[in-house]
Amino acid sequence: MTDAEGRVTRATLLQLPGRPGWGVWYAHTTPSDRDVSVAFHARDGRLLVELPAMDF
């Protein structure tokens, strides 16, 4: 996730053994009153998908 100031928070991907193709990710951030955007990148750095900033 990237905040309005450009700070990046990395997420952790969890995959269950024996469940190919299934996974979930999570990230810990500090509270913010700013919009947050989310982008998923492959290990080689390619952008896979990006969600626009959302006001929470």
PDB file of N, CA, C and O in Angstrom, residues 2-56:
ATOM      1  N   THR A   2       0.435   2.264  -0.665  1.00  0.00           N
ATOM      2  CA  THR A   2       1.181   3.515  -0.719  1.00  0.00           C
ATOM      3  C   THR A   2       0.292   4.642  -0.222  1.00  0.00           C
ATOM      4  O   THR A   2      -0.826   4.794  -0.692  1.00  0.00           O
ATOM      5  N   ASP A   3       0.794   5.425   0.736  1.00  0.00           N
ATOM      6  CA  ASP A   3      -0.014   6.523   1.243  1.00  0.00           C
ATOM      7  C   ASP A   3       0.220   7.795   0.433  1.00  0.00           C
ATOM      8  O   ASP A   3       1.007   7.808  -0.514  1.00  0.00           O
ATOM      9  N   ALA A   4      -0.468   8.860   0.790  1.00  0.00           N
ATOM     10  CA  ALA A   4      -0.411  10.107   0.032  1.00  0.00           C
ATOM     11  C   ALA A   4       0.983  10.716   0.004  1.00  0.00           C
ATOM     12  O   ALA A   4       1.323  11.451  -0.919  1.00  0.00           O
ATOM     13  N   GLU A   5       1.814  10.395   0.993  1.00  0.00           N
ATOM     14  CA  GLU A   5       3.187  10.912   1.021  1.00  0.00           C
ATOM     15  C   GLU A   5       4.158  10.000   0.287  1.00  0.00           C
ATOM     16  O   GLU A   5       5.347  10.272   0.234  1.00  0.00           O
ATOM     17  N   GLY A   6       3.670   8.898  -0.272  1.00  0.00           N
ATOM     18  CA  GLY A   6       4.523   7.977  -1.015  1.00  0.00           C
ATOM     19  C   GLY A   6       5.170   6.890  -0.174  1.00  0.00           C
ATOM     20  O   GLY A   6       5.981   6.119  -0.677  1.00  0.00           O
ATOM     21  N   ARG A   7       4.812   6.797   1.114  1.00  0.00           N
ATOM     22  CA  ARG A   7       5.363   5.727   1.952  1.00  0.00           C
ATOM     23  C   ARG A   7       4.737   4.398   1.559  1.00  0.00           C
ATOM     24  O   ARG A   7       3.526   4.285   1.420  1.00  0.00           O
ATOM     25  N   VAL A   8       5.579   3.398   1.382  1.00  0.00           N
ATOM     26  CA  VAL A   8       5.130   2.079   0.953  1.00  0.00           C
ATOM     27  C   VAL A   8       5.103   1.137   2.145  1.00  0.00           C
ATOM     28  O   VAL A   8       6.041   1.090   2.934  1.00  0.00           O
ATOM     29  N   THR A   9       4.019   0.381   2.287  1.00  0.00           N
ATOM     30  CA  THR A   9       3.893  -0.659   3.296  1.00  0.00           C
ATOM     31  C   THR A   9       3.788  -1.988   2.567  1.00  0.00           C
ATOM     32  O   THR A   9       2.884  -2.178   1.749  1.00  0.00           O
ATOM     33  N   ARG A  10       4.717  -2.894   2.828  1.00  0.00           N
ATOM     34  CA  ARG A  10       4.692  -4.202   2.180  1.00  0.00           C
ATOM     35  C   ARG A  10       3.666  -5.111   2.851  1.00  0.00           C
ATOM     36  O   ARG A  10       3.462  -5.047   4.055  1.00  0.00           O
ATOM     37  N   ALA A  11       3.057  -5.967   2.053  1.00  0.00           N
ATOM     38  CA  ALA A  11       2.093  -6.944   2.556  1.00  0.00           C
ATOM     39  C   ALA A  11       2.757  -8.315   2.597  1.00  0.00           C
ATOM     40  O   ALA A  11       3.731  -8.564   1.891  1.00  0.00           O
ATOM     41  N   THR A  12       2.222  -9.181   3.419  1.00  0.00           N
ATOM     42  CA  THR A  12       2.696 -10.558   3.509  1.00  0.00           C
ATOM     43  C   THR A  12       1.652 -11.469   2.884  1.00  0.00           C
ATOM     44  O   THR A  12       0.467 -11.346   3.164  1.00  0.00           O
ATOM     45  N   LEU A  13       2.108 -12.380   2.035  1.00  0.00           N
ATOM     46  CA  LEU A  13       1.217 -13.339   1.383  1.00  0.00           C
ATOM     47  C   LEU A  13       1.264 -14.653   2.141  1.00  0.00           C
ATOM     48  O   LEU A  13       2.347 -15.158   2.445  1.00  0.00           O
ATOM     49  N   LEU A  14       0.089 -15.178   2.461  1.00  0.00           N
ATOM     50  CA  LEU A  14      -0.018 -16.491   3.098  1.00  0.00           C
ATOM     51  C   LEU A  14      -0.655 -17.450   2.111  1.00  0.00           C
ATOM     52  O   LEU A  14      -1.689 -17.144   1.517  1.00  0.00           O
ATOM     53  N   GLN A  15      -0.029 -18.622   1.941  1.00  0.00           N
ATOM     54  CA  GLN A  15      -0.594 -19.667   1.092  1.00  0.00           C
ATOM     55  C   GLN A  15      -0.645 -20.946   1.902  1.00  0.00           C
ATOM     56  O   GLN A  15       0.320 -21.293   2.590  1.00  0.00           O
ATOM     57  N   LEU A  16      -1.766 -21.646   1.835  1.00  0.00           N
ATOM     58  CA  LEU A  16      -1.918 -22.880   2.598  1.00  0.00           C
ATOM     59  C   LEU A  16      -1.357 -24.062   1.818  1.00  0.00           C
ATOM     60  O   LEU A  16      -1.613 -24.191   0.619  1.00  0.00           O
ATOM     61  N   PRO A  17      -0.613 -24.947   2.483  1.00  0.00           N
ATOM     62  CA  PRO A  17      -0.126 -26.156   1.818  1.00  0.00           C
ATOM     63  C   PRO A  17      -1.311 -26.987   1.316  1.00  0.00           C
ATOM     64  O   PRO A  17      -2.334 -27.095   2.002  1.00  0.00           O
ATOM     65  N   GLY A  18      -1.179 -27.539   0.144  1.00  0.00           N
ATOM     66  CA  GLY A  18      -2.242 -28.379  -0.405  1.00  0.00           C
ATOM     67  C   GLY A  18      -3.396 -27.597  -1.009  1.00  0.00           C
ATOM     68  O   GLY A  18      -4.391 -28.190  -1.417  1.00  0.00           O
ATOM     69  N   ARG A  19      -3.309 -26.270  -1.058  1.00  0.00           N
ATOM     70  CA  ARG A  19      -4.370 -25.442  -1.641  1.00  0.00           C
ATOM     71  C   ARG A  19      -3.786 -24.555  -2.737  1.00  0.00           C
ATOM     72  O   ARG A  19      -3.710 -23.337  -2.588  1.00  0.00           O
ATOM     73  N   PRO A  20      -3.342 -25.154  -3.836  1.00  0.00           N
ATOM     74  CA  PRO A  20      -2.725 -24.332  -4.890  1.00  0.00           C
ATOM     75  C   PRO A  20      -3.700 -23.272  -5.413  1.00  0.00           C
ATOM     76  O   PRO A  20      -4.895 -23.522  -5.573  1.00  0.00           O
ATOM     77  N   GLY A  21      -3.172 -22.089  -5.622  1.00  0.00           N
ATOM     78  CA  GLY A  21      -3.998 -21.009  -6.155  1.00  0.00           C
ATOM     79  C   GLY A  21      -4.773 -20.244  -5.106  1.00  0.00           C
ATOM     80  O   GLY A  21      -5.427 -19.257  -5.410  1.00  0.00           O
ATOM     81  N   TRP A  22      -4.722 -20.671  -3.848  1.00  0.00           N
ATOM     82  CA  TRP A  22      -5.438 -19.973  -2.788  1.00  0.00           C
ATOM     83  C   TRP A  22      -4.434 -19.224  -1.931  1.00  0.00           C
ATOM     84  O   TRP A  22      -3.365 -19.711  -1.614  1.00  0.00           O
ATOM     85  N   GLY A  23      -4.783 -18.021  -1.552  1.00  0.00           N
ATOM     86  CA  GLY A  23      -3.904 -17.263  -0.672  1.00  0.00           C
ATOM     87  C   GLY A  23      -4.610 -16.023  -0.162  1.00  0.00           C
ATOM     88  O   GLY A  23      -5.699 -15.673  -0.614  1.00  0.00           O
ATOM     89  N   VAL A  24      -3.982 -15.377   0.788  1.00  0.00           N
ATOM     90  CA  VAL A  24      -4.497 -14.140   1.351  1.00  0.00           C
ATOM     91  C   VAL A  24      -3.291 -13.283   1.715  1.00  0.00           C
ATOM     92  O   VAL A  24      -2.213 -13.787   1.982  1.00  0.00           O
ATOM     93  N   TRP A  25      -3.464 -11.981   1.684  1.00  0.00           N
ATOM     94  CA  TRP A  25      -2.370 -11.090   2.077  1.00  0.00           C
ATOM     95  C   TRP A  25      -2.848 -10.160   3.165  1.00  0.00           C
ATOM     96  O   TRP A  25      -4.035  -9.913   3.320  1.00  0.00           O
ATOM     97  N   TYR A  26      -1.884  -9.664   3.932  1.00  0.00           N
ATOM     98  CA  TYR A  26      -2.209  -8.701   4.984  1.00  0.00           C
ATOM     99  C   TYR A  26      -1.059  -7.718   5.139  1.00  0.00           C
ATOM    100  O   TYR A  26       0.075  -8.007   4.761  1.00  0.00           O
ATOM    101  N   ALA A  27      -1.371  -6.561   5.685  1.00  0.00           N
ATOM    102  CA  ALA A  27      -0.355  -5.539   5.943  1.00  0.00           C
ATOM    103  C   ALA A  27      -0.737  -4.788   7.211  1.00  0.00           C
ATOM    104  O   ALA A  27      -1.915  -4.630   7.514  1.00  0.00           O
ATOM    105  N   HIS A  28       0.264  -4.346   7.942  1.00  0.00           N
ATOM    106  CA  HIS A  28       0.055  -3.540   9.147  1.00  0.00           C
ATOM    107  C   HIS A  28       0.477  -2.107   8.832  1.00  0.00           C
ATOM    108  O   HIS A  28       1.573  -1.878   8.342  1.00  0.00           O
ATOM    109  N   THR A  29      -0.405  -1.161   9.116  1.00  0.00           N
ATOM    110  CA  THR A  29      -0.099   0.244   8.881  1.00  0.00           C
ATOM    111  C   THR A  29      -0.479   1.071  10.104  1.00  0.00           C
ATOM    112  O   THR A  29      -1.209   0.602  10.980  1.00  0.00           O
ATOM    113  N   THR A  30      -0.021   2.282  10.119  1.00  0.00           N
ATOM    114  CA  THR A  30      -0.447   3.208  11.154  1.00  0.00           C
ATOM    115  C   THR A  30      -1.742   3.869  10.697  1.00  0.00           C
ATOM    116  O   THR A  30      -2.009   3.936   9.494  1.00  0.00           O
ATOM    117  N   PRO A  31      -2.560   4.340  11.604  1.00  0.00           N
ATOM    118  CA  PRO A  31      -3.788   5.023  11.199  1.00  0.00           C
ATOM    119  C   PRO A  31      -3.481   6.225  10.309  1.00  0.00           C
ATOM    120  O   PRO A  31      -2.454   6.885  10.462  1.00  0.00           O
ATOM    121  N   SER A  32      -4.385   6.475   9.364  1.00  0.00           N
ATOM    122  CA  SER A  32      -4.181   7.592   8.441  1.00  0.00           C
ATOM    123  C   SER A  32      -5.524   8.206   8.099  1.00  0.00           C
ATOM    124  O   SER A  32      -6.531   7.518   7.992  1.00  0.00           O
ATOM    125  N   ASP A  33      -5.526   9.504   7.914  1.00  0.00           N
ATOM    126  CA  ASP A  33      -6.743  10.166   7.439  1.00  0.00           C
ATOM    127  C   ASP A  33      -6.610  10.508   5.961  1.00  0.00           C
ATOM    128  O   ASP A  33      -7.355  11.307   5.426  1.00  0.00           O
ATOM    129  N   ARG A  34      -5.649   9.874   5.297  1.00  0.00           N
ATOM    130  CA  ARG A  34      -5.383  10.114   3.877  1.00  0.00           C
ATOM    131  C   ARG A  34      -5.876   8.942   3.044  1.00  0.00           C
ATOM    132  O   ARG A  34      -6.110   7.849   3.539  1.00  0.00           O
ATOM    133  N   ASP A  35      -5.993   9.167   1.736  1.00  0.00           N
ATOM    134  CA  ASP A  35      -6.360   8.103   0.808  1.00  0.00           C
ATOM    135  C   ASP A  35      -5.227   7.088   0.697  1.00  0.00           C
ATOM    136  O   ASP A  35      -4.053   7.429   0.850  1.00  0.00           O
ATOM    137  N   VAL A  36      -5.570   5.838   0.427  1.00  0.00           N
ATOM    138  CA  VAL A  36      -4.596   4.757   0.290  1.00  0.00           C
ATOM    139  C   VAL A  36      -4.825   4.068  -1.042  1.00  0.00           C
ATOM    140  O   VAL A  36      -5.962   3.783  -1.417  1.00  0.00           O
ATOM    141  N   SER A  37      -3.749   3.793  -1.788  1.00  0.00           N
ATOM    142  CA  SER A  37      -3.854   2.994  -3.005  1.00  0.00           C
ATOM    143  C   SER A  37      -3.154   1.669  -2.755  1.00  0.00           C
ATOM    144  O   SER A  37      -2.295   1.561  -1.887  1.00  0.00           O
ATOM    145  N   VAL A  38      -3.544   0.650  -3.512  1.00  0.00           N
ATOM    146  CA  VAL A  38      -2.980  -0.688  -3.346  1.00  0.00           C
ATOM    147  C   VAL A  38      -2.511  -1.184  -4.698  1.00  0.00           C
ATOM    148  O   VAL A  38      -3.235  -1.064  -5.689  1.00  0.00           O
ATOM    149  N   ALA A  39      -1.298  -1.735  -4.750  1.00  0.00           N
ATOM    150  CA  ALA A  39      -0.757  -2.302  -5.983  1.00  0.00           C
ATOM    151  C   ALA A  39      -0.142  -3.660  -5.660  1.00  0.00           C
ATOM    152  O   ALA A  39       0.476  -3.838  -4.616  1.00  0.00           O
ATOM    153  N   PHE A  40      -0.333  -4.610  -6.555  1.00  0.00           N
ATOM    154  CA  PHE A  40       0.255  -5.935  -6.418  1.00  0.00           C
ATOM    155  C   PHE A  40       1.335  -6.084  -7.478  1.00  0.00           C
ATOM    156  O   PHE A  40       1.093  -5.830  -8.661  1.00  0.00           O
ATOM    157  N   HIS A  41       2.528  -6.505  -7.038  1.00  0.00           N
ATOM    158  CA  HIS A  41       3.660  -6.681  -7.942  1.00  0.00           C
ATOM    159  C   HIS A  41       4.122  -8.131  -7.911  1.00  0.00           C
ATOM    160  O   HIS A  41       4.093  -8.773  -6.858  1.00  0.00           O
ATOM    161  N   ALA A  42       4.600  -8.629  -9.053  1.00  0.00           N
ATOM    162  CA  ALA A  42       5.215  -9.948  -9.122  1.00  0.00           C
ATOM    163  C   ALA A  42       6.604  -9.866  -8.493  1.00  0.00           C
ATOM    164  O   ALA A  42       7.139  -8.778  -8.287  1.00  0.00           O
ATOM    165  N   ARG A  43       7.204 -11.002  -8.223  1.00  0.00           N
ATOM    166  CA  ARG A  43       8.539 -11.009  -7.621  1.00  0.00           C
ATOM    167  C   ARG A  43       9.560 -10.266  -8.470  1.00  0.00           C
ATOM    168  O   ARG A  43      10.506  -9.697  -7.943  1.00  0.00           O
ATOM    169  N   ASP A  44       9.365 -10.282  -9.784  1.00  0.00           N
ATOM    170  CA  ASP A  44      10.328  -9.605 -10.667  1.00  0.00           C
ATOM    171  C   ASP A  44      10.045  -8.109 -10.790  1.00  0.00           C
ATOM    172  O   ASP A  44      10.704  -7.407 -11.541  1.00  0.00           O
ATOM    173  N   GLY A  45       9.052  -7.606 -10.034  1.00  0.00           N
ATOM    174  CA  GLY A  45       8.757  -6.182 -10.018  1.00  0.00           C
ATOM    175  C   GLY A  45       7.650  -5.740 -10.958  1.00  0.00           C
ATOM    176  O   GLY A  45       7.213  -4.600 -10.915  1.00  0.00           O
ATOM    177  N   ARG A  46       7.161  -6.638 -11.820  1.00  0.00           N
ATOM    178  CA  ARG A  46       6.071  -6.282 -12.737  1.00  0.00           C
ATOM    179  C   ARG A  46       4.812  -5.938 -11.949  1.00  0.00           C
ATOM    180  O   ARG A  46       4.471  -6.613 -10.987  1.00  0.00           O
ATOM    181  N   LEU A  47       4.127  -4.885 -12.386  1.00  0.00           N
ATOM    182  CA  LEU A  47       2.852  -4.515 -11.776  1.00  0.00           C
ATOM    183  C   LEU A  47       1.786  -5.478 -12.271  1.00  0.00           C
ATOM    184  O   LEU A  47       1.579  -5.627 -13.473  1.00  0.00           O
ATOM    185  N   LEU A  48       1.104  -6.154 -11.335  1.00  0.00           N
ATOM    186  CA  LEU A  48       0.044  -7.090 -11.698  1.00  0.00           C
ATOM    187  C   LEU A  48      -1.320  -6.416 -11.736  1.00  0.00           C
ATOM    188  O   LEU A  48      -2.094  -6.617 -12.666  1.00  0.00           O
ATOM    189  N   VAL A  49      -1.627  -5.640 -10.708  1.00  0.00           N
ATOM    190  CA  VAL A  49      -2.905  -4.934 -10.644  1.00  0.00           C
ATOM    191  C   VAL A  49      -2.756  -3.778  -9.664  1.00  0.00           C
ATOM    192  O   VAL A  49      -1.978  -3.841  -8.728  1.00  0.00           O
ATOM    193  N   GLU A  50      -3.509  -2.722  -9.900  1.00  0.00           N
ATOM    194  CA  GLU A  50      -3.472  -1.558  -9.009  1.00  0.00           C
ATOM    195  C   GLU A  50      -4.895  -1.093  -8.738  1.00  0.00           C
ATOM    196  O   GLU A  50      -5.703  -0.999  -9.649  1.00  0.00           O
ATOM    197  N   LEU A  51      -5.184  -0.861  -7.475  1.00  0.00           N
ATOM    198  CA  LEU A  51      -6.497  -0.351  -7.076  1.00  0.00           C
ATOM    199  C   LEU A  51      -6.339   1.132  -6.776  1.00  0.00           C
ATOM    200  O   LEU A  51      -5.381   1.541  -6.102  1.00  0.00           O
ATOM    201  N   PRO A  52      -7.242   1.957  -7.237  1.00  0.00           N
ATOM    202  CA  PRO A  52      -7.115   3.406  -7.010  1.00  0.00           C
ATOM    203  C   PRO A  52      -7.222   3.751  -5.532  1.00  0.00           C
ATOM    204  O   PRO A  52      -7.696   2.954  -4.726  1.00  0.00           O
ATOM    205  N   ALA A  53      -6.795   4.947  -5.217  1.00  0.00           N
ATOM    206  CA  ALA A  53      -6.863   5.416  -3.829  1.00  0.00           C
ATOM    207  C   ALA A  53      -8.295   5.388  -3.344  1.00  0.00           C
ATOM    208  O   ALA A  53      -9.218   5.720  -4.074  1.00  0.00           O
ATOM    209  N   MET A  54      -8.462   4.962  -2.094  1.00  0.00           N
ATOM    210  CA  MET A  54      -9.786   4.876  -1.485  1.00  0.00           C
ATOM    211  C   MET A  54      -9.787   5.662  -0.198  1.00  0.00           C
ATOM    212  O   MET A  54      -8.828   5.618   0.553  1.00  0.00           O
ATOM    213  N   ASP A  55     -10.850   6.362   0.061  1.00  0.00           N
ATOM    214  CA  ASP A  55     -10.977   7.098   1.304  1.00  0.00           C
ATOM    215  C   ASP A  55     -11.670   6.218   2.314  1.00  0.00           C
ATOM    216  O   ASP A  55     -12.829   5.860   2.158  1.00  0.00           O
ATOM    217  N   PHE A  56     -10.952   5.806   3.366  1.00  0.00           N
ATOM    218  CA  PHE A  56     -11.516   4.916   4.377  1.00  0.00           C
ATOM    219  C   PHE A  56     -12.105   5.704   5.477  1.00  0.00           C
ATOM    220  O   PHE A  56     -11.787   6.283   6.286  1.00  0.00           O
TER     221      PHE A  56
END
